[in-house]
Tab-separated table of C-alpha atoms in Angstrom:
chain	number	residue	atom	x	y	z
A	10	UNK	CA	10.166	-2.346	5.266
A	11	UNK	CA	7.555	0.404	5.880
A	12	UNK	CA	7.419	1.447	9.351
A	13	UNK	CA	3.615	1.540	10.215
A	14	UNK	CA	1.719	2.736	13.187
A	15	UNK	CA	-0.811	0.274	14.989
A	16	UNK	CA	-3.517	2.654	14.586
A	17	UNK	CA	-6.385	2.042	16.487
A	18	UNK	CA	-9.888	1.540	14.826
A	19	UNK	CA	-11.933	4.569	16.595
A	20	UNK	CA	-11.110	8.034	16.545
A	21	UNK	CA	-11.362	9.391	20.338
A	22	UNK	CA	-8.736	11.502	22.737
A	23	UNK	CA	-7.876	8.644	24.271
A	24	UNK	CA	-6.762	7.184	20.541
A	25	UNK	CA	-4.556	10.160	20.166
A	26	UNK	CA	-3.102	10.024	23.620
A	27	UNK	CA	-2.293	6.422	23.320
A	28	UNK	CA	-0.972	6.202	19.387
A	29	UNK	CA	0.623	9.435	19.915
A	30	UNK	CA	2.856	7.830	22.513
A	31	UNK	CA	2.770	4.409	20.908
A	32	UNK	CA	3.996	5.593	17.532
A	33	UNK	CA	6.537	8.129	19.190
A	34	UNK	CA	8.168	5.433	20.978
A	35	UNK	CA	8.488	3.117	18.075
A	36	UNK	CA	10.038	5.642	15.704
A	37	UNK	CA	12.568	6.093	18.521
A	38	UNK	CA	12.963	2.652	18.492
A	39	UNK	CA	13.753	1.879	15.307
A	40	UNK	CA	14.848	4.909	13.547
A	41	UNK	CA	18.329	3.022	13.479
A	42	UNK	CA	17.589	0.273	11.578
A	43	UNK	CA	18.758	0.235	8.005
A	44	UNK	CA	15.502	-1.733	6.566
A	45	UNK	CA	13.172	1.204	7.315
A	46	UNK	CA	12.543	3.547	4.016
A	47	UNK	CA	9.546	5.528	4.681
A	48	UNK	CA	7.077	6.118	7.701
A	49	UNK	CA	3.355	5.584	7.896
A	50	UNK	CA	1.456	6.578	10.390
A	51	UNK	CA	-1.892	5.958	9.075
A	52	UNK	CA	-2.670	3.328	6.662
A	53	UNK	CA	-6.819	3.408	4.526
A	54	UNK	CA	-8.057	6.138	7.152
A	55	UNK	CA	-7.785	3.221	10.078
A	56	UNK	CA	-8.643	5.201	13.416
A	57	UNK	CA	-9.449	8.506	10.843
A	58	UNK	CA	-12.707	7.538	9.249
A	59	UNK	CA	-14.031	10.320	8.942
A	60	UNK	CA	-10.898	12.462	8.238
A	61	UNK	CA	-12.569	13.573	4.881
A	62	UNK	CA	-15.080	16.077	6.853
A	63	UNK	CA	-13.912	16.187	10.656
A	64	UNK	CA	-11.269	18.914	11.095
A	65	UNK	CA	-10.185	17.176	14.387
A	66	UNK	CA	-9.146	14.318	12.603
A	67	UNK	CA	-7.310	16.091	9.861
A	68	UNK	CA	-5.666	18.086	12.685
A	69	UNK	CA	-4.343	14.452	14.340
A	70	UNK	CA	-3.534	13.043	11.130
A	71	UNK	CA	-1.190	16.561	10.095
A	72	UNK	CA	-0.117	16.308	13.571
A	73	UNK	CA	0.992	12.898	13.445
A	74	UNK	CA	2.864	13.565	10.272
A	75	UNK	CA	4.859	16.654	11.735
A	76	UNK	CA	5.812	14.449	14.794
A	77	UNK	CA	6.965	11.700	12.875
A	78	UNK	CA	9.690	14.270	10.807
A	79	UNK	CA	10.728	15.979	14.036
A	80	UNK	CA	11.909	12.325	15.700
A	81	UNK	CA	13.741	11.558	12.381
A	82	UNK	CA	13.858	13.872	9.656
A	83	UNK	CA	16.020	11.844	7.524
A	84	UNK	CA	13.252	9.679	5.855
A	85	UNK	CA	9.947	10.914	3.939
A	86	UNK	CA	6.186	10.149	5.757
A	87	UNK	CA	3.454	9.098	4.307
A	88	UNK	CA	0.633	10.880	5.664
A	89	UNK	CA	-2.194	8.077	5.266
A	90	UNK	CA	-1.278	5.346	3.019
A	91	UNK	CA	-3.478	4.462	0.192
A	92	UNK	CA	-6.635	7.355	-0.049
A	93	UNK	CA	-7.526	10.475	1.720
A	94	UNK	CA	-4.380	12.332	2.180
A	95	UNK	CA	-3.129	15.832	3.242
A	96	UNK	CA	0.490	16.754	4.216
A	97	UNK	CA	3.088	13.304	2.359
A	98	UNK	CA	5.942	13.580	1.155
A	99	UNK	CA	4.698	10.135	-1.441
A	100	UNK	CA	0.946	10.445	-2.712
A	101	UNK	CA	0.125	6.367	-2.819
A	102	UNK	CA	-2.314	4.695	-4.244
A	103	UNK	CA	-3.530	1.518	-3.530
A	104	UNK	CA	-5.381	-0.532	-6.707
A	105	UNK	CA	-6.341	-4.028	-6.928
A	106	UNK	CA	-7.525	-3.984	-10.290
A	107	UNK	CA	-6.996	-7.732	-11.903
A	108	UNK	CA	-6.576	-6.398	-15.424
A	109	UNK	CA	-3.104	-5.909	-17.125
A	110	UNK	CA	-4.499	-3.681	-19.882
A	111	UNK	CA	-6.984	-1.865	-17.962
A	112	UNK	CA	-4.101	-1.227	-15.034
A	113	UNK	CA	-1.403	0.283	-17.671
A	114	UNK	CA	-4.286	2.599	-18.920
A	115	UNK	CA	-5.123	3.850	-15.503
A	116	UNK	CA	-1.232	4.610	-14.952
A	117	UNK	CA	-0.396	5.331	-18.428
A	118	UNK	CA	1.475	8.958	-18.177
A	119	UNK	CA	1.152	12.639	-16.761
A	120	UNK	CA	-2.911	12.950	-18.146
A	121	UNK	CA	-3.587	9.637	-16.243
A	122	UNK	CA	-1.811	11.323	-13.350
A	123	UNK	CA	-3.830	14.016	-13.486
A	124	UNK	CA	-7.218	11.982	-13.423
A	125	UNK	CA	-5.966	9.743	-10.647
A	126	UNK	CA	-4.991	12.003	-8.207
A	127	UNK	CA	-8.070	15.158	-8.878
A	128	UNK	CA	-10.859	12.497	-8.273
A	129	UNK	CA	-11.266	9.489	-6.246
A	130	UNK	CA	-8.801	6.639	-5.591
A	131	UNK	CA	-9.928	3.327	-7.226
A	132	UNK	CA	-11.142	2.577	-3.247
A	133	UNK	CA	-13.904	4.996	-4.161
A	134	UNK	CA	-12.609	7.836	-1.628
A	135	UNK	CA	-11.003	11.001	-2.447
A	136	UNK	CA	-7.307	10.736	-2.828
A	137	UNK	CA	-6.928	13.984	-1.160
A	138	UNK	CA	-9.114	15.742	1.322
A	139	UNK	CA	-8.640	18.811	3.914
A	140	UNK	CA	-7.714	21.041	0.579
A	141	UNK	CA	-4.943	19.492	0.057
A	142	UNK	CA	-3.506	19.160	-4.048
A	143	UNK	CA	-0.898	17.079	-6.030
A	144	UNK	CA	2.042	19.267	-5.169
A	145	UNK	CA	4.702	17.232	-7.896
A	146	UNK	CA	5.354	14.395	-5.110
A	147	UNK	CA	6.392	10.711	-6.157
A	148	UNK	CA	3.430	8.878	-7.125
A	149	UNK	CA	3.783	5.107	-5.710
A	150	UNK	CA	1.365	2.414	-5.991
A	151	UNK	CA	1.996	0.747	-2.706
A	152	UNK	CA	-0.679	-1.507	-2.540
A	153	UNK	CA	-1.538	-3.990	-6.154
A	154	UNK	CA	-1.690	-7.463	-7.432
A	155	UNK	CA	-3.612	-9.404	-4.800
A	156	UNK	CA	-4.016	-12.466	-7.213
A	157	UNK	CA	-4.931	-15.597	-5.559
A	158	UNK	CA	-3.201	-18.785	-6.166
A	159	UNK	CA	-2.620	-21.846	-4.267
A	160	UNK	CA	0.042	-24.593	-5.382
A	161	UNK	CA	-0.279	-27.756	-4.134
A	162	UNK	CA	-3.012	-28.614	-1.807
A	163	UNK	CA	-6.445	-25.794	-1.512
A	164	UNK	CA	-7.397	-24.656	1.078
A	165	UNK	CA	-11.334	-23.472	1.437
A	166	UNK	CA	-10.395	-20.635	3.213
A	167	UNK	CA	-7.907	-19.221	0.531
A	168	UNK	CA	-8.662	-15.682	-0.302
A	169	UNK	CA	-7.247	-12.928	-2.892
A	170	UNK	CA	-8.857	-10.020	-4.690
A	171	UNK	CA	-8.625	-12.244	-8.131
A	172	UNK	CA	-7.614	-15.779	-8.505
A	173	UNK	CA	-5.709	-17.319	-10.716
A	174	UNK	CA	-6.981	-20.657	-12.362
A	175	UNK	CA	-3.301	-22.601	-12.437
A	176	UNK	CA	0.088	-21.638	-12.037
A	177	UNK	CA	0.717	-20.501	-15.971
A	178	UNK	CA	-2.412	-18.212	-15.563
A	179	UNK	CA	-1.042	-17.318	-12.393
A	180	UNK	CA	2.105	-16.031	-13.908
A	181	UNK	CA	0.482	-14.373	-16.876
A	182	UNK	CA	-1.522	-12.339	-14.434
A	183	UNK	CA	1.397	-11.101	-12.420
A	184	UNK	CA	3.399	-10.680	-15.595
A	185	UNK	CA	0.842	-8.521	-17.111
A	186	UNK	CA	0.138	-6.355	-13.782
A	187	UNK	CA	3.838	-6.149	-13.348
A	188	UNK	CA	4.047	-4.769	-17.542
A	189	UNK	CA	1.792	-2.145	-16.720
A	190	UNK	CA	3.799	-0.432	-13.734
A	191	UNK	CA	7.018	-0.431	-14.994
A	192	UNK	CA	5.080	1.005	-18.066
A	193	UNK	CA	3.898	4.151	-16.543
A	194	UNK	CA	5.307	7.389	-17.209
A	195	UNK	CA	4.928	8.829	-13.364
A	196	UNK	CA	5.041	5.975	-11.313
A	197	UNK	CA	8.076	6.223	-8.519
A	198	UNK	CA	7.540	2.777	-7.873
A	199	UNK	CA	5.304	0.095	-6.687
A	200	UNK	CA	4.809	-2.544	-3.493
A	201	UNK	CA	3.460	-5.968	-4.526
A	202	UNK	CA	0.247	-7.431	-2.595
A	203	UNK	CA	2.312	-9.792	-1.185
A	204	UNK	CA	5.077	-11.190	-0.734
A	205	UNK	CA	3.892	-14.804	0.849
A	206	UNK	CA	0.404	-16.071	1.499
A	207	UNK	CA	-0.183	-15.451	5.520
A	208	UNK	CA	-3.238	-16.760	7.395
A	209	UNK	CA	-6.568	-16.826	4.525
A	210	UNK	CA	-4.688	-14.845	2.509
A	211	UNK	CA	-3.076	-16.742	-0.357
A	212	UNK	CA	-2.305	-14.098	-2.855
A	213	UNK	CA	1.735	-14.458	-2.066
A	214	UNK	CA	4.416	-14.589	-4.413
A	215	UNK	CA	5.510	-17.833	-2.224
A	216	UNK	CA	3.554	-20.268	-0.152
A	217	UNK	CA	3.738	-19.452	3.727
A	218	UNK	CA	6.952	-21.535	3.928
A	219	UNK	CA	8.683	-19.453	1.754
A	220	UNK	CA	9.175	-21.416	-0.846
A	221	UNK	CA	7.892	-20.480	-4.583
A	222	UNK	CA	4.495	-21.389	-6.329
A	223	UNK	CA	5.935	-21.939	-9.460
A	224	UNK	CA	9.806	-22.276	-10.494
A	225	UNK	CA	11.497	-18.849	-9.150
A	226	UNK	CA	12.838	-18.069	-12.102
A	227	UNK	CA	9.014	-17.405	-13.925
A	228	UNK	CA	8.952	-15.044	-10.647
A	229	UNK	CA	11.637	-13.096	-11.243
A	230	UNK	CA	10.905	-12.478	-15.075
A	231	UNK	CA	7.327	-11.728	-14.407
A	232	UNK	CA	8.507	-8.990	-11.493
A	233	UNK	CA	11.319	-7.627	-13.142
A	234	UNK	CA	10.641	-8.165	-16.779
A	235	UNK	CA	14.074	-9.486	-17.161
């Protein structure tokens, strides 16, 4: 579990007044609990927009970060999840690229390291702004997959970044996507896009219910390669 702040959509003082206290007293909160690994305090520039050319912003989002290791210094922070980052102890990377082969190329080893993280994020922003460099942190990609598939009855309203046409293409796509992060050279590790379907979005590894799209056991080789 990644503890995340509720960021709020507009930057303004009143924003950093009310997160600020908001995110303090959750960290408090839940600093104790053994599922938390990391914090987040921003997520895709949500409530920073325009952190790539407002020093303010920048200032918050630095802020934010120091806060977040005074109240518990025993786990890392990522400083904005996804794009646009300054001061993390993990540089993620969110990509919802459908393709297997094109995915593993992207992520291959230290050269494709290189290109991801001294231009922009597959988002189209900079990975880094506010002069901030790759200094050697772990390399995640904490956002990827997104494919779409629905067992059972449709629903209209079902939504994913790529969809599957039935469940054997489903698991060859996940397979493949799967392949090409435990194939890279530099990648610390990776967070799935998702694990059910919630609300429109049916890009789960299990209906809503919980229970699988297609026998569990094609999940678990496709996610673990075992």
């Amino acid at each position: 579990m990644w503890g995340e702040a509720p960021a709020a959509y507009e930057f303004s003082p009143t924003a950093v007044r009310l997160l600020t206290a908001e995110w303090t007293a959750a960290v408090e909160r839940d600093a104790s609990h053994p599922s938390i690994v990391t914090w987040v305090p921003f997520n895709e520039s949500w409530g920073i927009q325009h952190v790539v050319s407002d020093p303010a912003q920048q200032a918050y989002a630095r802020a934010l970060v120091d806060l977040t290791r005074a109240l518990d210094p025993s786990r890392p922070v990522i400083g904005n999840d996804g794009w646009e980052q300054q001061d993390t102890d993990i540089v993620t990377i969110h990509d919802y690229e459908g393709d297997g082969d094109v995915l593993a190329r992207t992520y291959a080893d230290d050269a494709a390291r290189t290109r991801a993280l001294n231009g922009l994020a597959p988002s189209g922003h900079p990975q880094f702004v506010g002069g901030a460099v790759d200094r050697g942190q772990p390399v995640m990609l904490t956002e990827f997959g997104g494919v779409r598939h629905q067992s059972g009855g449709r629903r209209e309203e079902g939504w994913g970044y790529t969809t599957a046409v039935d469940g054997d293409d489903w698991v060859g796509r996940i397979t493949a996507l799967h392949d090409a992060v435990r194939a890279s050279t530099f990648l610390a590790g990776s967070c799935w896009t998702q694990l059910t379907d919630t609300m429109q979005e049916t890009n789960g590894l299990l209906n809503a219910d919980r229970s699988p799209k297609v026998p569990i056991e094609q999940i678990r080789r496709a996610v673990t390669g075992e």
